[in-house]
GROMACS .gro file of C-alpha atoms in nm:
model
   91
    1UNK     CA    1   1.612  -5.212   0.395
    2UNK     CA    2   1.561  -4.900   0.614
    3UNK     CA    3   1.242  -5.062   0.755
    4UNK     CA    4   1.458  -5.359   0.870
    5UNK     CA    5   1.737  -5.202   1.047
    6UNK     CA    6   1.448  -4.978   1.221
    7UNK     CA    7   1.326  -5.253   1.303
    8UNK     CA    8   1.647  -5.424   1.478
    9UNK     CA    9   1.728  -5.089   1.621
   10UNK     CA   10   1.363  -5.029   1.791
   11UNK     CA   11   1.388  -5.426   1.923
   12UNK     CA   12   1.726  -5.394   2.066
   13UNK     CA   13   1.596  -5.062   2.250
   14UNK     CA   14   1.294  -5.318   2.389
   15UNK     CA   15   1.563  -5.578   2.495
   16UNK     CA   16   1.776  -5.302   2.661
   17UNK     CA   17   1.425  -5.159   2.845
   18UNK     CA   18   1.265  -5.476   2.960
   19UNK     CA   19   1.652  -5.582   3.112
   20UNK     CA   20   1.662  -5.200   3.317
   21UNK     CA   21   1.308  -5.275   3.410
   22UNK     CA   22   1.386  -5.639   3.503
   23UNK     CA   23   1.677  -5.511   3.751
   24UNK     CA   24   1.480  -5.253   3.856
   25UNK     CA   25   1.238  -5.501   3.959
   26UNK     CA   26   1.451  -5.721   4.131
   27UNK     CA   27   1.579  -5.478   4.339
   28UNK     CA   28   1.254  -5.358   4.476
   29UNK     CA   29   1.185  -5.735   4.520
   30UNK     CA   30   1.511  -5.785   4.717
   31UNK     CA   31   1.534  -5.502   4.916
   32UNK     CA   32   1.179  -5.496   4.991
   33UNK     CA   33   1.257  -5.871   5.163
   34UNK     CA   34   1.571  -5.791   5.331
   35UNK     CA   35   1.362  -5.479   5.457
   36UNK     CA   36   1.105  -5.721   5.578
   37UNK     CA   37   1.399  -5.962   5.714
   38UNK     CA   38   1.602  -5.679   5.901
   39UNK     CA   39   1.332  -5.559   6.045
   40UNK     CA   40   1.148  -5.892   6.202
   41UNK     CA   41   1.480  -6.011   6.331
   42UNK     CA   42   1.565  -5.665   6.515
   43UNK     CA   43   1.886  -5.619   6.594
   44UNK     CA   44   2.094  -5.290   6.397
   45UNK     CA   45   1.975  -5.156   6.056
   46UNK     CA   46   2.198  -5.361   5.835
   47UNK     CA   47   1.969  -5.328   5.545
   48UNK     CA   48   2.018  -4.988   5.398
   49UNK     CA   49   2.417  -5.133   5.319
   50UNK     CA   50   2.292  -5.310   5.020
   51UNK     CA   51   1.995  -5.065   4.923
   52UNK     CA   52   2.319  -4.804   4.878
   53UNK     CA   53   2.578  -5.030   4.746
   54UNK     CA   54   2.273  -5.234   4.467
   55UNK     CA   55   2.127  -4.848   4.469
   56UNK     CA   56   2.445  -4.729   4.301
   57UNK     CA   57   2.423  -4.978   4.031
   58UNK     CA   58   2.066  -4.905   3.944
   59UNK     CA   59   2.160  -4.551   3.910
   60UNK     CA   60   2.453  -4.639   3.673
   61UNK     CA   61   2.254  -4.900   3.447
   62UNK     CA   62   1.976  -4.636   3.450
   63UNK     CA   63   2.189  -4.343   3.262
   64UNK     CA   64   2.361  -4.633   3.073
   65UNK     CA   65   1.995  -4.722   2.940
   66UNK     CA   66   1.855  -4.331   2.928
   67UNK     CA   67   2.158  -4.161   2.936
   68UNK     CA   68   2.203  -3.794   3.103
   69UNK     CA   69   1.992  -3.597   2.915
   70UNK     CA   70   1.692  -3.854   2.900
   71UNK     CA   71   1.710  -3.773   3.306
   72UNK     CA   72   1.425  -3.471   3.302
   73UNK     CA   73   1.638  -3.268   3.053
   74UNK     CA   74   1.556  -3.073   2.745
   75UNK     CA   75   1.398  -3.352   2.549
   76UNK     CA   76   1.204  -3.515   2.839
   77UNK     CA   77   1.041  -3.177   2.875
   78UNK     CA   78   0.934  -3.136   2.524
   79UNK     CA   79   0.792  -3.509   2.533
   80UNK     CA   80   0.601  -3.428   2.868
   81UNK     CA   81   0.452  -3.144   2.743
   82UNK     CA   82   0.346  -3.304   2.395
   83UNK     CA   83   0.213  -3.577   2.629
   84UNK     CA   84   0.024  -3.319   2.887
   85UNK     CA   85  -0.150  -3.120   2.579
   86UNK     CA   86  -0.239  -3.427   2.411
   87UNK     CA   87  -0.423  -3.577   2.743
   88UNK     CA   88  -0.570  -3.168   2.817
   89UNK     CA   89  -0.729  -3.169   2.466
   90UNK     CA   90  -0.862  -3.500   2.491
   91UNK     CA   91  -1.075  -3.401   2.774
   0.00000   0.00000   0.00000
């Protein structure tokens, strides 16, 4: 039974990944084109509005899915280093 609902937990944590990836994504894609848009129709800089306004969301749904600490604190430290020695004595 504890296999299972490690199991359901690890696939929901995929599902919630893949969708901050996914928006992520998307907002490269979008901003990248009205980037592309704003600037071959000249004019003002209009474009940066929804980069900050979409930006905002991003950040939000970004410590929704990592959460504050998973932000370059304490535990993404200890992982990083794990990760750094591991590559160093593979070498």
């Amino acid at each position: 039974m504890e296999s299972d609902e490690r199991y359901r937990r690890a696939k929901r944590r995929v599902r919630v990944l893949k969708g901050f990836y996914i928006h992520l994504a998307t907002y490269i894609g979008v901003i990248g084109l009205l980037f592309l848009i704003d600037f071959l129709t000249g004019g003002g800089w209009w474009f940066y509005w929804p980069l900050l306004g979409w930006g905002i969301g991003i950040i939000s749904h970004a410590f929704t899915v990592f959460g504050i600490k998973g932000f370059l604190g304490s535990e993404w430290e200890e992982k990083k280093t794990r990760d750094l020695m591991n590559s160093y004595s593979n070498k």
